[in-house]
CSV table of C-alpha atoms in Angstrom, one decimal:
chain,number,residue,atom,x,y,z
A,247,MET,CA,0.2,-0.7,0.2
A,248,CYS,CA,2.1,2.6,-1.3
A,249,THR,CA,3.2,4.8,-3.5
A,250,ALA,CA,6.4,6.7,-5.3
A,251,ILE,CA,7.3,8.0,-7.9
A,252,ILE,CA,11.1,8.3,-9.2
A,253,TYR,CA,12.3,11.6,-11.8
A,254,ARG,CA,15.6,11.5,-13.3
A,255,ASN,CA,17.4,13.9,-15.1
A,256,LYS,CA,20.8,12.9,-16.6
A,257,GLU,CA,21.5,15.8,-18.2
A,258,LYS,CA,21.7,18.8,-15.1
A,259,LYS,CA,22.3,15.5,-12.9
A,260,ILE,CA,19.1,15.9,-10.7
A,261,LEU,CA,17.9,12.4,-9.0
A,262,GLY,CA,14.1,12.2,-6.7
A,263,LEU,CA,12.0,10.4,-5.2
A,264,GLY,CA,8.6,11.0,-3.5
A,265,PHE,CA,7.2,8.0,-2.0
A,266,ASN,CA,4.2,7.6,0.4
A,267,ARG,CA,3.5,5.4,2.8
A,268,ASP,CA,0.9,3.7,3.6
A,269,GLU,CA,0.1,1.0,6.1
A,270,SER,CA,-2.1,-0.6,9.0
A,271,VAL,CA,-4.0,2.1,11.8
A,272,LYS,CA,-2.6,-0.4,14.0
A,273,ARG,CA,1.0,0.2,13.7
A,274,LYS,CA,3.3,1.8,15.7
A,275,PRO,CA,4.4,5.5,14.0
A,276,SER,CA,8.4,5.9,12.9
A,277,THR,CA,10.8,8.2,13.0
A,278,LEU,CA,11.9,11.4,11.9
A,279,PRO,CA,14.8,10.7,9.0
A,280,GLN,CA,18.1,10.5,10.8
A,281,LYS,CA,21.6,10.1,9.8
A,282,ILE,CA,22.8,5.4,10.7
A,283,GLY,CA,25.8,3.6,9.8
A,284,ASN,CA,28.3,3.6,10.6
A,285,GLY,CA,30.6,4.0,7.7
A,286,PRO,CA,32.7,3.6,5.5
A,287,VAL,CA,29.0,4.1,4.3
A,288,TYR,CA,25.9,5.6,5.2
A,289,ALA,CA,22.5,6.7,4.8
A,290,ILE,CA,19.9,9.1,6.0
A,291,SER,CA,16.3,7.2,6.6
A,292,PRO,CA,13.1,7.2,9.2
A,293,LEU,CA,12.9,4.6,10.1
A,294,ASP,CA,10.5,1.9,11.1
A,295,GLY,CA,8.4,1.9,14.4
A,296,ASP,CA,8.1,-1.7,14.4
A,297,TYR,CA,10.7,-3.5,13.8
A,298,GLY,CA,13.8,-1.2,12.9
A,299,GLY,CA,14.1,-1.1,9.5
A,300,THR,CA,13.1,0.6,7.1
A,301,TRP,CA,11.6,1.7,3.8
A,302,ILE,CA,13.2,4.2,2.3
A,303,GLY,CA,16.5,6.0,2.5
A,304,VAL,CA,19.6,7.5,-0.1
A,305,ASN,CA,22.8,6.3,0.9
A,306,SER,CA,26.3,7.9,0.4
A,307,SER,CA,27.0,5.7,-2.1
A,308,GLN,CA,23.8,8.7,-4.6
A,309,GLU,CA,21.7,5.7,-4.8
A,310,ILE,CA,18.1,6.0,-3.6
A,311,PHE,CA,16.2,2.4,-2.3
A,312,CYS,CA,12.6,1.8,-1.6
A,313,LEU,CA,10.8,-0.7,-1.5
A,314,LEU,CA,6.7,-1.8,-2.3
A,315,ASN,CA,5.0,-4.9,-0.8
A,316,PHE,CA,4.2,-7.3,-3.3
A,317,TYR,CA,0.8,-7.8,-2.9
A,318,GLU,CA,0.4,-9.5,-6.4
A,319,ALA,CA,1.9,-12.0,-5.7
A,320,THR,CA,0.4,-15.3,-4.7
A,321,LEU,CA,0.8,-14.5,-0.3
A,322,LYS,CA,2.0,-18.4,1.8
A,323,LEU,CA,2.2,-17.6,6.2
A,324,LEU,CA,5.3,-17.7,7.3
A,325,ARG,CA,5.6,-18.7,10.4
A,326,ASN,CA,8.4,-16.2,11.5
A,327,PRO,CA,9.4,-13.9,8.8
A,328,THR,CA,11.8,-11.5,8.3
A,329,SER,CA,11.3,-8.0,8.3
A,330,ARG,CA,11.5,-6.8,4.4
A,331,GLY,CA,12.5,-3.2,6.1
A,332,LEU,CA,15.8,-4.8,7.2
A,333,LEU,CA,16.2,-5.9,3.0
A,334,VAL,CA,16.1,-2.4,2.4
A,335,ARG,CA,18.5,-0.8,5.3
A,336,SER,CA,20.7,-3.1,5.0
A,337,CYS,CA,21.0,-2.5,1.1
A,338,LEU,CA,21.6,1.2,2.3
A,339,LEU,CA,24.2,0.1,4.1
A,340,ASN,CA,25.4,-2.0,1.8
A,341,GLU,CA,25.5,-4.6,4.0
A,342,VAL,CA,24.0,-6.3,1.4
A,343,ASN,CA,24.6,-6.2,-2.5
A,344,PRO,CA,20.1,-7.2,-4.2
A,345,ASP,CA,22.5,-7.7,-7.3
A,346,GLN,CA,24.0,-10.6,-5.6
A,347,LEU,CA,20.6,-11.5,-3.8
A,348,LYS,CA,19.5,-14.5,-4.1
A,349,GLU,CA,16.4,-17.7,-4.1
A,350,GLU,CA,17.4,-18.9,-0.8
A,351,GLU,CA,17.9,-16.2,1.2
A,352,LEU,CA,14.1,-14.3,0.4
A,353,VAL,CA,12.3,-17.5,1.7
A,354,ASN,CA,11.3,-15.9,5.7
A,355,PHE,CA,9.8,-13.0,3.1
A,356,TYR,CA,7.2,-11.6,2.2
A,357,PRO,CA,7.3,-11.1,-1.3
A,358,PHE,CA,7.9,-7.2,-2.1
A,359,LYS,CA,9.0,-4.5,-4.8
A,360,LEU,CA,12.5,-3.6,-3.4
A,361,VAL,CA,13.5,-0.6,-5.7
A,362,ARG,CA,17.3,0.8,-5.9
A,363,ILE,CA,17.1,4.2,-7.9
A,364,THR,CA,20.7,6.2,-9.5
A,365,LEU,CA,21.2,8.8,-11.7
A,366,GLU,CA,21.7,6.0,-14.9
A,367,LYS,CA,19.1,3.8,-14.0
A,368,THR,CA,16.0,2.1,-12.0
A,369,ASP,CA,15.9,-1.3,-10.6
A,370,VAL,CA,12.6,-4.1,-10.2
A,371,PHE,CA,14.2,-6.5,-7.7
A,372,VAL,CA,10.4,-8.5,-7.2
A,373,TRP,CA,10.4,-11.0,-5.1
A,374,ASP,CA,6.4,-13.0,-5.2
A,375,GLY,CA,7.5,-16.4,-2.3
A,376,LYS,CA,9.2,-18.0,-5.2
A,377,ALA,CA,11.8,-16.4,-8.0
A,378,LEU,CA,13.9,-13.6,-8.0
A,379,VAL,CA,12.8,-11.0,-10.5
A,380,VAL,CA,14.9,-7.8,-12.2
A,381,LYS,CA,13.7,-5.6,-14.5
A,382,THR,CA,15.7,-2.4,-15.6
A,383,ASP,CA,14.1,0.9,-16.2
A,384,GLN,CA,15.2,4.1,-17.4
A,385,GLU,CA,12.4,6.7,-18.6
A,386,THR,CA,12.0,10.4,-17.0
A,387,PHE,CA,9.5,9.3,-15.2
A,388,GLN,CA,8.3,6.6,-13.1
A,389,VAL,CA,5.3,5.7,-10.9
A,390,MET,CA,5.1,2.7,-8.9
A,391,GLY,CA,1.7,1.7,-6.8
A,392,SER,CA,0.7,-0.9,-4.7
A,393,SER,CA,-2.3,-1.7,-3.0
A,394,PHE,CA,-4.1,-4.9,-0.6
A,395,THR,CA,-7.3,-4.6,-1.6
A,396,GLN,CA,-6.4,-3.2,-5.5
A,397,GLY,CA,-3.6,-5.0,-6.2
A,398,PRO,CA,-1.9,-4.5,-9.9
A,399,LYS,CA,-5.4,-1.8,-10.3
A,400,ALA,CA,-4.1,0.9,-8.1
A,401,GLN,CA,-0.4,0.9,-10.0
A,402,VAL,CA,-1.7,0.9,-13.8
A,403,SER,CA,-4.8,4.0,-11.6
A,404,ARG,CA,-2.1,5.8,-10.5
A,405,GLU,CA,0.7,5.7,-13.4
A,406,ALA,CA,-2.9,6.8,-15.9
A,407,VAL,CA,-3.5,10.1,-13.2
A,408,PHE,CA,-0.2,11.8,-13.3
A,409,LYS,CA,0.3,11.3,-16.6
A,410,GLU,CA,-3.5,12.8,-18.1
A,411,HIS,CA,-3.6,15.3,-14.2
A,412,PHE,CA,0.1,16.0,-13.1
A,413,LEU,CA,2.4,14.9,-16.1
A,414,PRO,CA,5.1,18.6,-16.4
A,415,ARG,CA,6.0,20.2,-20.0
A,416,ASN,CA,9.0,20.9,-19.4
A,417,LEU,CA,11.5,18.6,-17.4
A,418,PRO,CA,11.2,20.5,-13.8
A,419,ASP,CA,14.7,21.4,-12.1
A,420,ALA,CA,14.9,20.7,-8.1
A,421,GLU,CA,12.7,22.4,-6.2
A,422,GLU,CA,10.2,22.1,-9.2
A,423,PHE,CA,10.2,18.6,-8.5
A,424,LEU,CA,9.8,18.6,-5.0
A,425,LEU,CA,6.0,20.7,-6.0
A,426,LEU,CA,5.3,18.3,-8.9
A,427,SER,CA,5.1,15.5,-6.1
A,428,LYS,CA,3.5,17.0,-3.2
A,429,ASN,CA,1.0,18.4,-6.1
A,430,PHE,CA,0.7,14.2,-6.7
A,431,LEU,CA,1.8,12.8,-3.7
A,432,THR,CA,-1.7,15.1,-1.9
A,433,SER,CA,-3.7,14.3,-4.2
A,434,HIS,CA,-7.3,12.1,-4.0
A,435,ILE,CA,-7.7,12.1,-7.6
A,436,PRO,CA,-10.1,9.6,-9.1
A,437,GLU,CA,-11.6,11.0,-5.7
A,438,LYS,CA,-10.2,10.0,-1.9
A,439,GLY,CA,-10.1,6.3,-1.2
A,440,ALA,CA,-8.5,3.2,-2.5
A,441,LEU,CA,-7.3,3.8,-5.4
A,442,SER,CA,-5.7,8.0,-5.3
A,443,SER,CA,-2.4,8.8,-3.7
A,444,CYS,CA,-3.1,10.3,-0.8
A,445,MET,CA,-5.0,6.4,-0.2
A,446,HIS,CA,-7.4,7.0,3.1
A,447,ARG,CA,-9.0,3.5,3.6
A,448,ARG,CA,-11.4,2.6,7.3
A,449,ASP,CA,-8.4,0.7,8.0
A,450,ALA,CA,-5.2,1.7,7.3
A,451,HIS,CA,-3.9,5.0,5.5
A,452,THR,CA,-1.4,7.0,3.8
A,453,VAL,CA,1.1,7.7,7.6
A,454,SER,CA,3.7,10.2,6.1
A,455,LYS,CA,5.5,10.9,2.3
A,456,THR,CA,8.4,11.3,1.9
A,457,GLU,CA,11.0,12.9,-0.8
A,458,LEU,CA,14.1,12.6,-2.0
A,459,VAL,CA,16.4,15.4,-4.2
A,460,LEU,CA,19.9,14.9,-6.2
A,461,THR,CA,21.8,16.7,-7.2
A,462,GLU,CA,25.4,17.9,-7.8
A,463,LYS,CA,25.9,19.7,-4.8
A,464,LEU,CA,22.4,18.8,-2.6
A,465,LEU,CA,21.1,16.2,-1.2
A,466,THR,CA,17.0,17.8,-0.1
A,467,VAL,CA,15.1,15.6,1.9
A,468,THR,CA,11.9,16.2,2.7
A,469,TYR,CA,8.9,14.0,5.7
A,470,GLN,CA,5.9,14.4,5.7
A,471,ASP,CA,4.0,12.8,9.1
A,472,GLY,CA,0.7,11.9,9.2
A,473,GLN,CA,-2.0,11.9,5.7
A,474,PRO,CA,0.5,14.1,3.1
A,475,CYS,CA,-3.6,16.3,3.0
A,476,GLU,CA,-4.2,17.6,6.6
A,477,SER,CA,-0.7,17.0,8.2
A,478,PRO,CA,1.3,19.7,8.7
A,479,GLU,CA,4.0,21.6,6.2
A,480,PRO,CA,6.6,18.7,6.8
A,481,THR,CA,10.3,18.1,7.6
A,482,ILE,CA,12.7,19.1,5.6
A,483,LEU,CA,16.3,19.0,5.8
A,484,ASN,CA,19.8,20.3,3.1
A,485,LEU,CA,21.7,18.5,3.7
A,486,THR,CA,25.9,17.9,2.1
A,487,LEU,CA,26.9,15.3,-0.1
A,488,THR,CA,29.5,14.0,2.1
A,489,ASP,CA,28.9,12.8,5.1
A,490,PHE,CA,25.0,14.0,5.3
A,491,SER,CA,25.7,17.3,7.4
A,492,VAL,CA,23.7,19.4,8.2
A,493,ILE,CA,23.7,23.3,5.9
A,494,GLY,CA,22.5,26.3,7.3
């Protein structure tokens, strides 16, 4: 239950990700984005309140990772499942290389789509509980969506909404992408409910909005805790690329 919008501008060297996290109302709240790792690789990431993993982050190698649950896969109940967020955290810190993942190492994970985003391409590692498949994309814009109740319909709907209502005529700079991401991820098109980017259901809803934008000189992180359409303005951090020190 999530929505992601990916943007890459190779000419201007801008890489961005906007991400709505949709969760059960029973999940514990997450932390604000923080620096994790002891070197040589560091990452900036919010941390899950239940297991200490994460669903999104960026590291000092200028790789962005995020994860969507793969609800279309046939669900097999696991006795002691490993949190998928711990895999994202390990990838961010280069403790795990997703290119070297093996299917036998994933049998304790529920299905997922692990997304690695660089200026050159997007790799999506799709685990359906039985097989691991890698898909690659180099498009300027890419929209991804997942939904427990709507399945693949969420992906189709959110892609269509973006193309019809939000796709810009000109490629945005970093600030313009942040505004584009905000407008898309707070929208209730086609209607306020399970299919809208800002998702609303009785048992689950969008619990946070995160944006990560990398340029040649700067990393910008925004984090909005709560429903994006109702919550106060997001926390915004401008950080150096070398050690993620706060600028200003």
